[in-house]
């Protein structure tokens, strides 16, 4: 992240550029880079979070990661179904009865590599090496506790092709999100809000039609 004052404008600009991650507050994925490109940073040619490759290559993924679990498992939370609250909690990521959690490398929505860290609150470096053979999006996660925004890896200038299944999931999710939030939106702002949601829906509908990947 560029050096500068910590204020609302800088925070909002970073959020807009994708220089962030989501989480439950008990795990953290910091300084995420793919092939040396930091998430949310602009390339010399102006793209955000984008690594350009002239050919399929092996890339290095790095981050600083931390998580915090009590030594004794909370089985009441750990054993709950994922559709029961709390949906996001690092306790759910605990490996068996250890104090470890998995850090997963995600490529196009699939976990392709995993490293384990001790969830004692200490910040530790992680590094992956993975082969990228086609244009892809790359992220890190501790499931279901935290997830980075992606870095987009463009191979030979070709676009990333989302699968039909992913596009349909996103399309359905837009409506689920709308139905959950619509009653909390002021009546005089609902039309504008619906138009914003429609932009997302139309985007995923277009991807769904154009996708050649199941």
Coordinates of N, CA and C in Angstrom, one line a residue:
X1 N 0.9 -1.2 0.0 CA 0.0 0.0 0.0 C 0.9 1.2 0.0
X2 N 0.6 2.2 -0.8 CA 1.4 3.4 -0.9 C 1.4 4.1 0.5
X3 N 2.6 4.7 0.8 CA 2.7 5.5 2.0 C 1.9 6.7 1.9
X4 N 1.3 7.2 3.0 CA 0.5 8.4 3.0 C -0.3 8.5 4.3
X5 N -1.0 9.5 4.5 CA -1.8 9.7 5.7 C -3.0 8.7 5.7
X6 N -3.3 8.2 7.0 CA -4.4 7.4 7.2 C -5.6 8.2 7.4
X7 N -6.5 8.4 6.4 CA -7.7 9.1 6.6 C -8.8 8.5 5.7
X8 N -10.0 9.0 5.8 CA -11.1 8.4 5.2 C -10.9 8.3 3.7
X9 N -10.5 9.4 3.1 CA -10.3 9.5 1.6 C -9.4 8.4 1.1
X10 N -8.2 8.3 1.8 CA -7.2 7.3 1.4 C -7.8 5.9 1.6
X11 N -8.5 5.7 2.7 CA -9.2 4.4 3.0 C -10.2 4.0 1.9
X12 N -11.0 5.0 1.5 CA -12.0 4.7 0.5 C -11.4 4.5 -0.9
X13 N -10.3 5.2 -1.2 CA -9.6 5.0 -2.4 C -9.1 3.6 -2.5
X14 N -8.5 3.1 -1.4 CA -7.9 1.8 -1.3 C -9.0 0.7 -1.5
X15 N -10.1 1.0 -0.8 CA -11.2 0.0 -0.9 C -11.8 -0.1 -2.4
X16 N -11.9 1.1 -3.0 CA -12.4 1.1 -4.4 C -11.4 0.4 -5.3
X17 N -10.1 0.5 -5.1 CA -9.1 -0.2 -5.9 C -9.0 -1.7 -5.6
X18 N -9.7 -2.2 -4.5 CA -9.6 -3.6 -4.2 C -8.4 -3.9 -3.3
X19 N -7.8 -2.9 -2.6 CA -6.7 -3.1 -1.8 C -7.2 -3.5 -0.4
X20 N -7.8 -4.7 -0.3 CA -8.4 -5.1 0.9 C -8.6 -6.6 1.0
X21 N -9.1 -7.1 2.1 CA -9.6 -8.5 2.2 C -10.8 -8.5 3.1
X22 N -11.5 -9.6 3.1 CA -12.7 -9.7 4.0 C -12.4 -10.8 5.1
X23 N -13.0 -10.6 6.2 CA -12.7 -11.6 7.2 C -13.6 -11.4 8.5
X24 N -13.4 -12.3 9.4 CA -14.2 -12.3 10.7 C -13.5 -11.5 11.8
X25 N -12.3 -10.9 11.5 CA -11.6 -10.2 12.4 C -10.6 -11.0 13.3
X26 N -10.7 -12.3 13.1 CA -9.8 -13.2 13.8 C -8.8 -13.9 13.0
X27 N -8.8 -13.6 11.7 CA -7.7 -14.0 10.8 C -7.4 -12.9 9.8
X28 N -6.2 -12.8 9.3 CA -5.7 -11.7 8.5 C -4.8 -12.2 7.4
X29 N -5.0 -11.6 6.2 CA -4.3 -11.9 5.0 C -3.7 -10.6 4.4
X30 N -2.4 -10.3 4.8 CA -1.8 -9.0 4.6 C -0.8 -9.1 3.5
X31 N -0.6 -8.0 2.8 CA 0.5 -7.8 1.8 C 0.5 -8.9 0.7
X32 N -0.7 -9.2 0.2 CA -0.9 -10.3 -0.8 C -0.3 -9.9 -2.1
X33 N 0.5 -10.7 -2.7 CA 1.1 -10.4 -4.0 C 1.1 -11.6 -4.9
X34 N 1.0 -11.4 -6.2 CA 1.1 -12.5 -7.1 C 2.1 -12.1 -8.2
X35 N 3.2 -12.8 -8.3 CA 4.3 -12.5 -9.2 C 4.8 -11.1 -9.0
X36 N 4.8 -10.7 -7.7 CA 5.3 -9.4 -7.4 C 4.3 -8.2 -7.5
X37 N 3.1 -8.5 -8.0 CA 2.1 -7.5 -8.1 C 1.2 -7.5 -6.9
X38 N 1.1 -6.4 -6.1 CA 0.3 -6.4 -4.9 C -1.2 -6.2 -5.3
X39 N -2.1 -6.8 -4.6 CA -3.5 -6.6 -4.8 C -3.9 -5.1 -4.6
X40 N -4.7 -4.6 -5.5 CA -5.2 -3.2 -5.4 C -4.2 -2.2 -5.9
X41 N -3.1 -2.6 -6.4 CA -2.1 -1.6 -6.9 C -2.2 -1.5 -8.4
X42 N -1.9 -0.4 -9.0 CA -1.9 -0.2 -10.4 C -0.5 -0.5 -11.0
X43 N -0.6 -1.2 -12.2 CA 0.6 -1.5 -13.0 C 1.0 -0.2 -13.7
X44 N 2.3 -0.2 -14.2 CA 2.7 0.9 -15.0 C 1.8 1.3 -16.1
X45 N 1.0 0.4 -16.7 CA 0.1 0.7 -17.8 C -1.3 1.0 -17.3
X46 N -1.5 1.0 -15.9 CA -2.8 1.5 -15.4 C -3.8 0.5 -15.0
X47 N -3.5 -0.8 -15.2 CA -4.4 -1.9 -14.7 C -4.3 -2.1 -13.2
X48 N -5.4 -2.4 -12.6 CA -5.4 -2.7 -11.2 C -5.3 -4.2 -10.9
X49 N -4.4 -4.6 -10.0 CA -4.3 -6.0 -9.5 C -4.1 -6.9 -10.7
X50 N -3.2 -6.5 -11.6 CA -3.0 -7.4 -12.8 C -1.6 -7.7 -13.1
X51 N -1.3 -9.0 -13.3 CA 0.0 -9.5 -13.7 C -0.1 -10.0 -15.1
X52 N 0.7 -9.4 -16.0 CA 0.7 -9.8 -17.4 C 1.8 -10.8 -17.7
X53 N 1.5 -11.9 -18.3 CA 2.5 -12.9 -18.7 C 2.4 -13.1 -20.2
X54 N 3.6 -13.2 -20.8 CA 3.7 -13.4 -22.2 C 3.4 -14.9 -22.6
X55 N 3.5 -15.8 -21.6 CA 3.3 -17.2 -21.9 C 3.0 -17.9 -20.5
X56 N 2.4 -19.1 -20.5 CA 2.2 -19.8 -19.3 C 3.5 -19.9 -18.5
X57 N 3.4 -19.7 -17.2 CA 4.5 -19.6 -16.3 C 4.2 -20.0 -14.9
X58 N 5.3 -20.3 -14.1 CA 5.1 -20.5 -12.7 C 5.3 -19.1 -12.0
X59 N 4.4 -18.8 -11.1 CA 4.4 -17.5 -10.4 C 4.5 -17.8 -8.9
X60 N 5.1 -16.8 -8.2 CA 5.3 -16.8 -6.8 C 4.2 -16.0 -6.1
X61 N 3.5 -16.6 -5.2 CA 2.5 -15.9 -4.4 C 3.0 -15.7 -3.0
X62 N 2.9 -14.5 -2.4 CA 3.3 -14.2 -1.1 C 2.3 -13.5 -0.3
X63 N 2.4 -13.6 1.0 CA 1.5 -12.8 1.9 C 2.0 -13.0 3.3
X64 N 1.6 -12.1 4.2 CA 1.8 -12.3 5.6 C 0.4 -12.6 6.3
X65 N 0.4 -13.7 7.1 CA -0.9 -14.2 7.5 C -0.9 -14.4 9.0
X66 N -2.0 -14.1 9.6 CA -2.2 -14.4 11.1 C -3.6 -14.8 11.4
X67 N -3.7 -15.7 12.4 CA -5.0 -16.1 12.9 C -4.9 -16.3 14.4
X68 N -6.0 -16.3 15.1 CA -6.0 -16.5 16.5 C -7.1 -17.4 16.9
X69 N -6.7 -18.6 17.5 CA -7.6 -19.6 18.1 C -7.2 -19.8 19.5
X70 N -8.2 -20.1 20.4 CA -7.9 -20.6 21.7 C -7.3 -22.0 21.5
X71 N -6.5 -22.4 22.5 CA -5.9 -23.8 22.4 C -6.9 -24.8 22.5
X72 N -8.0 -24.6 23.2 CA -9.1 -25.6 23.4 C -10.2 -25.3 22.3
X73 N -10.5 -26.3 21.5 CA -11.5 -26.1 20.5 C -12.9 -25.7 21.1
X74 N -13.6 -24.9 20.4 CA -15.0 -24.6 20.7 C -15.9 -25.4 19.7
X75 N -16.2 -26.6 20.2 CA -16.9 -27.6 19.3 C -18.3 -27.2 18.9
X76 N -18.9 -26.4 19.8 CA -20.2 -25.9 19.5 C -20.3 -25.1 18.2
X77 N -19.2 -24.3 18.0 CA -19.1 -23.5 16.7 C -18.5 -24.3 15.6
X78 N -17.5 -25.0 15.9 CA -16.7 -25.8 14.9 C -17.6 -26.8 14.2
X79 N -18.5 -27.4 14.9 CA -19.3 -28.5 14.3 C -20.7 -28.0 13.7
X80 N -20.9 -26.7 13.8 CA -22.2 -26.3 13.2 C -22.1 -26.3 11.6
X81 N -23.3 -26.5 11.0 CA -23.4 -26.5 9.6 C -23.1 -25.1 9.1
X82 N -22.6 -25.0 7.9 CA -22.1 -23.7 7.3 C -23.3 -22.8 7.1
X83 N -24.5 -23.3 7.1 CA -25.6 -22.4 6.9 C -26.2 -21.9 8.3
X84 N -25.5 -22.1 9.3 CA -25.9 -21.7 10.7 C -24.9 -20.6 11.2
X85 N -25.4 -19.6 11.8 CA -24.5 -18.6 12.4 C -23.6 -19.1 13.5
X86 N -22.4 -18.5 13.7 CA -21.8 -17.5 12.8 C -21.2 -18.1 11.6
X87 N -21.6 -17.6 10.4 CA -21.2 -18.1 9.1 C -19.6 -18.0 8.9
X88 N -19.1 -16.9 9.3 CA -17.6 -16.6 9.2 C -17.0 -16.7 10.6
X89 N -16.2 -17.7 10.9 CA -15.5 -17.8 12.2 C -14.3 -18.7 12.0
X90 N -13.2 -18.2 12.5 CA -12.0 -19.0 12.3 C -12.0 -20.3 13.0
X91 N -12.9 -20.4 14.0 CA -13.1 -21.7 14.7 C -13.5 -22.8 13.7
X92 N -14.2 -22.4 12.7 CA -14.7 -23.4 11.7 C -13.5 -23.9 10.8
X93 N -12.4 -23.1 10.8 CA -11.3 -23.4 10.0 C -10.3 -24.3 10.7
X94 N -10.5 -24.5 12.0 CA -9.5 -25.3 12.8 C -9.3 -26.7 12.2
X95 N -8.1 -27.1 12.2 CA -7.8 -28.5 11.6 C -7.9 -29.5 12.8
X96 N -8.9 -30.3 12.7 CA -9.2 -31.3 13.8 C -9.2 -30.6 15.1
X97 N -8.4 -31.0 16.1 CA -8.4 -30.3 17.4 C -7.1 -29.6 17.7
X98 N -6.4 -29.3 16.6 CA -5.1 -28.6 16.7 C -5.4 -27.1 16.8
X99 N -4.3 -26.4 16.9 CA -4.4 -24.9 16.9 C -4.0 -24.4 15.5
X100 N -4.1 -25.2 14.5 CA -3.7 -24.8 13.2 C -4.9 -24.6 12.3
X101 N -4.7 -23.7 11.3 CA -5.7 -23.5 10.2 C -5.0 -23.6 8.9
X102 N -5.8 -23.9 7.8 CA -5.2 -24.0 6.5 C -5.3 -22.6 5.7
X103 N -4.2 -22.3 5.1 CA -4.2 -21.1 4.2 C -4.2 -21.7 2.8
X104 N -5.3 -21.4 2.0 CA -5.4 -22.0 0.7 C -5.2 -21.0 -0.4
X105 N -4.5 -21.5 -1.5 CA -4.3 -20.8 -2.7 C -5.4 -21.1 -3.6
X106 N -6.1 -20.0 -4.1 CA -7.3 -20.2 -4.9 C -7.0 -19.7 -6.3
X107 N -7.2 -20.6 -7.3 CA -7.1 -20.2 -8.7 C -8.4 -20.5 -9.4
X108 N -9.0 -19.4 -9.9 CA -10.3 -19.6 -10.6 C -11.4 -20.3 -9.7
X109 N -11.4 -20.0 -8.4 CA -12.4 -20.5 -7.5 C -12.1 -21.9 -6.9
X110 N -10.9 -22.5 -7.3 CA -10.6 -23.8 -6.8 C -9.3 -23.7 -5.9
X111 N -9.4 -24.4 -4.8 CA -8.2 -24.5 -4.0 C -7.2 -25.5 -4.6
X112 N -6.0 -24.9 -4.9 CA -5.0 -25.7 -5.6 C -3.8 -26.1 -4.8
X113 N -3.6 -25.3 -3.7 CA -2.5 -25.7 -2.8 C -2.9 -25.2 -1.4
X114 N -2.3 -25.8 -0.4 CA -2.6 -25.5 1.0 C -1.4 -25.5 1.9
X115 N -1.3 -24.5 2.8 CA -0.3 -24.5 3.8 C -1.0 -24.3 5.2
X116 N -0.4 -24.9 6.2 CA -1.0 -24.8 7.5 C -0.1 -23.8 8.4
X117 N -0.9 -23.0 9.1 CA -0.2 -22.1 10.1 C -0.7 -22.3 11.5
X118 N 0.1 -22.0 12.5 CA -0.4 -22.1 13.9 C -1.2 -20.8 14.1
X119 N -2.4 -20.9 14.6 CA -3.3 -19.8 14.9 C -3.1 -19.2 16.3
X120 N -1.9 -18.7 16.5 CA -1.5 -18.2 17.9 C -1.5 -16.7 17.9
X121 N -1.9 -16.0 16.8 CA -1.9 -14.6 16.7 C -0.7 -14.0 16.1
X122 N 0.4 -14.8 15.9 CA 1.6 -14.3 15.3 C 1.4 -14.1 13.8
X123 N 2.0 -13.1 13.2 CA 2.1 -12.9 11.8 C 3.2 -13.7 11.2
X124 N 2.9 -14.5 10.2 CA 3.9 -15.4 9.6 C 3.9 -15.2 8.1
X125 N 5.0 -15.3 7.4 CA 5.0 -15.3 6.0 C 4.6 -16.6 5.3
X126 N 3.9 -16.5 4.3 CA 3.6 -17.7 3.5 C 4.0 -17.5 2.0
X127 N 4.3 -18.5 1.3 CA 4.7 -18.4 -0.1 C 4.3 -19.7 -0.8
X128 N 3.7 -19.5 -2.0 CA 3.3 -20.6 -2.9 C 4.0 -20.4 -4.2
X129 N 4.2 -21.5 -4.9 CA 4.7 -21.4 -6.3 C 3.7 -22.2 -7.1
X130 N 3.1 -21.6 -8.1 CA 2.0 -22.4 -8.8 C 2.1 -22.0 -10.3
X131 N 1.8 -23.0 -11.1 CA 1.8 -22.9 -12.6 C 0.5 -22.3 -13.1
X132 N 0.6 -21.2 -13.9 CA -0.6 -20.6 -14.5 C -0.5 -20.8 -16.0
X133 N -1.4 -21.6 -16.5 CA -1.4 -22.0 -17.9 C -2.4 -21.2 -18.8
X134 N -3.3 -20.5 -18.1 CA -4.3 -19.7 -18.9 C -4.6 -18.5 -18.0
X135 N -5.2 -17.5 -18.6 CA -5.6 -16.3 -17.8 C -6.5 -16.7 -16.6
X136 N -6.2 -16.2 -15.4 CA -6.9 -16.7 -14.2 C -6.9 -15.6 -13.2
X137 N -7.8 -15.8 -12.2 CA -7.8 -14.9 -11.0 C -7.2 -15.8 -9.9
X138 N -6.5 -15.1 -9.0 CA -5.7 -15.8 -7.9 C -6.0 -15.1 -6.6
X139 N -6.2 -15.8 -5.6 CA -6.5 -15.3 -4.3 C -6.0 -16.2 -3.2
X140 N -6.1 -15.7 -1.9 CA -5.8 -16.6 -0.8 C -7.0 -16.6 0.1
X141 N -7.2 -17.6 0.9 CA -8.3 -17.7 1.9 C -7.9 -18.6 3.0
X142 N -8.6 -18.3 4.2 CA -8.7 -19.2 5.3 C -10.2 -19.5 5.4
X143 N -10.7 -20.6 5.0 CA -12.1 -20.9 4.9 C -12.6 -21.5 6.1
X144 N -13.8 -21.0 6.7 CA -14.5 -19.8 6.2 C -14.3 -18.7 7.2
X145 N -13.2 -18.0 7.1 CA -12.8 -16.9 8.0 C -12.3 -15.7 7.3
X146 N -11.5 -15.8 6.2 CA -11.0 -14.6 5.5 C -10.7 -15.0 4.1
X147 N -10.7 -13.9 3.2 CA -10.5 -14.1 1.8 C -10.0 -12.8 1.2
X148 N -8.9 -12.9 0.4 CA -8.4 -11.7 -0.2 C -9.2 -11.4 -1.5
X149 N -9.1 -10.1 -1.9 CA -9.5 -9.8 -3.3 C -8.5 -10.5 -4.2
X150 N -8.9 -10.6 -5.5 CA -8.0 -11.3 -6.4 C -6.9 -10.5 -7.1
X151 N -5.9 -11.1 -7.6 CA -5.0 -10.6 -8.5 C -5.3 -11.3 -9.9
X152 N -5.4 -10.5 -10.9 CA -5.8 -11.1 -12.2 C -4.5 -11.4 -13.0
X153 N -4.3 -12.6 -13.4 CA -3.1 -13.0 -14.2 C -3.6 -13.2 -15.6
X154 N -3.1 -12.3 -16.5 CA -3.4 -12.4 -17.9 C -2.3 -13.0 -18.7
X155 N -2.6 -14.1 -19.4 CA -1.6 -14.9 -20.1 C -1.9 -14.7 -21.6
X156 N -0.8 -14.2 -22.3 CA -0.8 -14.0 -23.7 C -1.9 -13.0 -24.1
X157 N -2.3 -12.1 -23.2 CA -3.3 -11.1 -23.6 C -4.8 -11.7 -23.7
X158 N -5.0 -12.9 -23.3 CA -6.3 -13.5 -23.4 C -7.2 -13.2 -22.2
X159 N -8.5 -13.1 -22.4 CA -9.3 -12.8 -21.2 C -9.5 -14.0 -20.3
X160 N -9.9 -13.7 -19.0 CA -10.3 -14.7 -18.1 C -11.7 -15.2 -18.5
X161 N -11.8 -16.5 -18.6 CA -13.1 -17.1 -18.9 C -13.7 -17.7 -17.6
X162 N -14.8 -17.2 -17.1 CA -15.5 -17.7 -16.0 C -16.3 -18.9 -16.4
X163 N -16.4 -19.9 -15.5 CA -17.3 -21.1 -15.8 C -18.7 -20.7 -15.7
X164 N -19.5 -21.5 -16.5 CA -21.0 -21.2 -16.4 C -21.5 -21.4 -15.0
X165 N -21.0 -22.3 -14.3 CA -21.5 -22.6 -12.9 C -21.2 -21.4 -12.0
X166 N -20.0 -20.8 -12.1 CA -19.6 -19.6 -11.3 C -20.5 -18.4 -11.7
X167 N -20.7 -18.2 -13.0 CA -21.5 -17.1 -13.4 C -22.9 -17.2 -12.9
X168 N -23.5 -18.5 -13.0 CA -24.8 -18.7 -12.5 C -24.9 -18.4 -11.0
X169 N -23.9 -18.9 -10.2 CA -23.9 -18.7 -8.8 C -23.9 -17.2 -8.5
X170 N -23.0 -16.4 -9.2 CA -23.0 -15.0 -9.0 C -24.3 -14.3 -9.3
X171 N -24.9 -14.7 -10.4 CA -26.2 -14.2 -10.8 C -27.3 -14.4 -9.8
X172 N -27.3 -15.7 -9.3 CA -28.3 -16.0 -8.2 C -28.0 -15.2 -6.9
X173 N -26.7 -15.0 -6.6 CA -26.3 -14.3 -5.4 C -26.7 -12.9 -5.4
X174 N -26.7 -12.2 -6.6 CA -27.2 -10.9 -6.7 C -28.6 -10.7 -6.2
X175 N -29.4 -11.6 -6.6 CA -30.8 -11.6 -6.2 C -31.0 -11.9 -4.7
X176 N -30.2 -12.9 -4.2 CA -30.3 -13.2 -2.8 C -29.9 -12.0 -2.0
X177 N -28.8 -11.3 -2.4 CA -28.4 -10.1 -1.7 C -29.4 -9.0 -1.7
X178 N -30.0 -8.8 -2.9 CA -31.1 -7.8 -3.0 C -32.3 -8.1 -2.1
X179 N -32.7 -9.3 -2.1 CA -33.9 -9.7 -1.3 C -33.6 -9.5 0.2
X180 N -32.4 -9.7 0.6 CA -32.0 -9.5 2.0 C -31.9 -8.1 2.4
X181 N -31.6 -7.2 1.5 CA -31.3 -5.8 1.8 C -32.4 -4.8 1.4
X182 N -33.2 -5.2 0.5 CA -34.1 -4.2 -0.1 C -35.0 -3.5 1.0
X183 N -35.4 -4.2 2.0 CA -36.3 -3.6 3.0 C -35.5 -2.6 3.9
X184 N -34.2 -2.6 3.8 CA -33.4 -1.7 4.6 C -33.0 -0.5 3.8
X185 N -33.4 -0.4 2.6 CA -33.0 0.7 1.7 C -34.2 1.7 1.7
X186 N -33.9 3.0 1.9 CA -34.9 4.0 1.9 C -35.7 3.9 0.6
X187 N -37.0 4.1 0.7 CA -37.9 4.0 -0.4 C -37.5 4.9 -1.6
X188 N -37.0 6.1 -1.3 CA -36.7 7.0 -2.3 C -35.3 6.7 -3.0
X189 N -34.6 5.7 -2.4 CA -33.3 5.3 -3.0 C -33.4 3.9 -3.6
X190 N -34.5 3.3 -3.5 CA -34.6 1.9 -4.0 C -34.5 1.8 -5.5
X191 N -35.0 2.7 -6.3 CA -34.9 2.6 -7.7 C -33.5 2.7 -8.1
X192 N -32.7 3.6 -7.6 CA -31.3 3.7 -7.9 C -30.5 2.5 -7.5
X193 N -30.9 2.0 -6.3 CA -30.2 0.8 -5.8 C -30.5 -0.4 -6.7
X194 N -31.7 -0.5 -7.1 CA -32.1 -1.7 -8.0 C -31.3 -1.6 -9.3
X195 N -31.2 -0.3 -9.9 CA -30.4 -0.2 -11.1 C -29.0 -0.6 -10.9
X196 N -28.4 -0.4 -9.8 CA -27.0 -0.8 -9.5 C -26.9 -2.3 -9.5
X197 N -27.9 -3.0 -8.8 CA -27.9 -4.4 -8.8 C -28.2 -5.0 -10.2
X198 N -29.0 -4.3 -11.0 CA -29.2 -4.7 -12.4 C -28.0 -4.7 -13.2
X199 N -27.1 -3.7 -13.0 CA -25.8 -3.7 -13.7 C -25.1 -5.0 -13.4
X200 N -25.0 -5.4 -12.2 CA -24.3 -6.7 -11.8 C -25.0 -7.9 -12.5
X201 N -26.4 -7.9 -12.4 CA -27.1 -9.0 -13.0 C -26.8 -9.1 -14.5
X202 N -26.9 -8.0 -15.2 CA -26.7 -8.0 -16.6 C -25.3 -8.5 -17.0
X203 N -24.3 -8.1 -16.2 CA -22.9 -8.5 -16.4 C -22.8 -10.0 -16.3
X204 N -23.4 -10.6 -15.2 CA -23.3 -12.0 -15.1 C -24.1 -12.8 -16.1
X205 N -25.2 -12.2 -16.6 CA -26.0 -12.8 -17.6 C -25.2 -12.9 -18.9
X206 N -24.4 -11.8 -19.2 CA -23.6 -11.7 -20.4 C -22.5 -12.8 -20.3
X207 N -21.8 -12.9 -19.1 CA -20.8 -13.9 -19.0 C -21.3 -15.3 -19.1
X208 N -22.5 -15.5 -18.6 CA -23.1 -16.8 -18.7 C -23.4 -17.2 -20.1
X209 N -23.8 -16.3 -21.0 CA -24.1 -16.6 -22.4 C -22.8 -16.8 -23.1
X210 N -21.7 -16.1 -22.8 CA -20.5 -16.1 -23.5 C -19.5 -17.2 -23.1
X211 N -19.7 -17.8 -21.9 CA -18.8 -18.7 -21.3 C -18.7 -20.0 -22.2
X212 N -17.5 -20.5 -22.4 CA -17.3 -21.8 -23.0 C -16.7 -22.8 -22.1
X213 N -16.8 -22.5 -20.8 CA -16.3 -23.4 -19.7 C -17.4 -23.8 -18.8
X214 N -17.6 -25.1 -18.6 CA -18.6 -25.6 -17.7 C -18.3 -25.3 -16.2

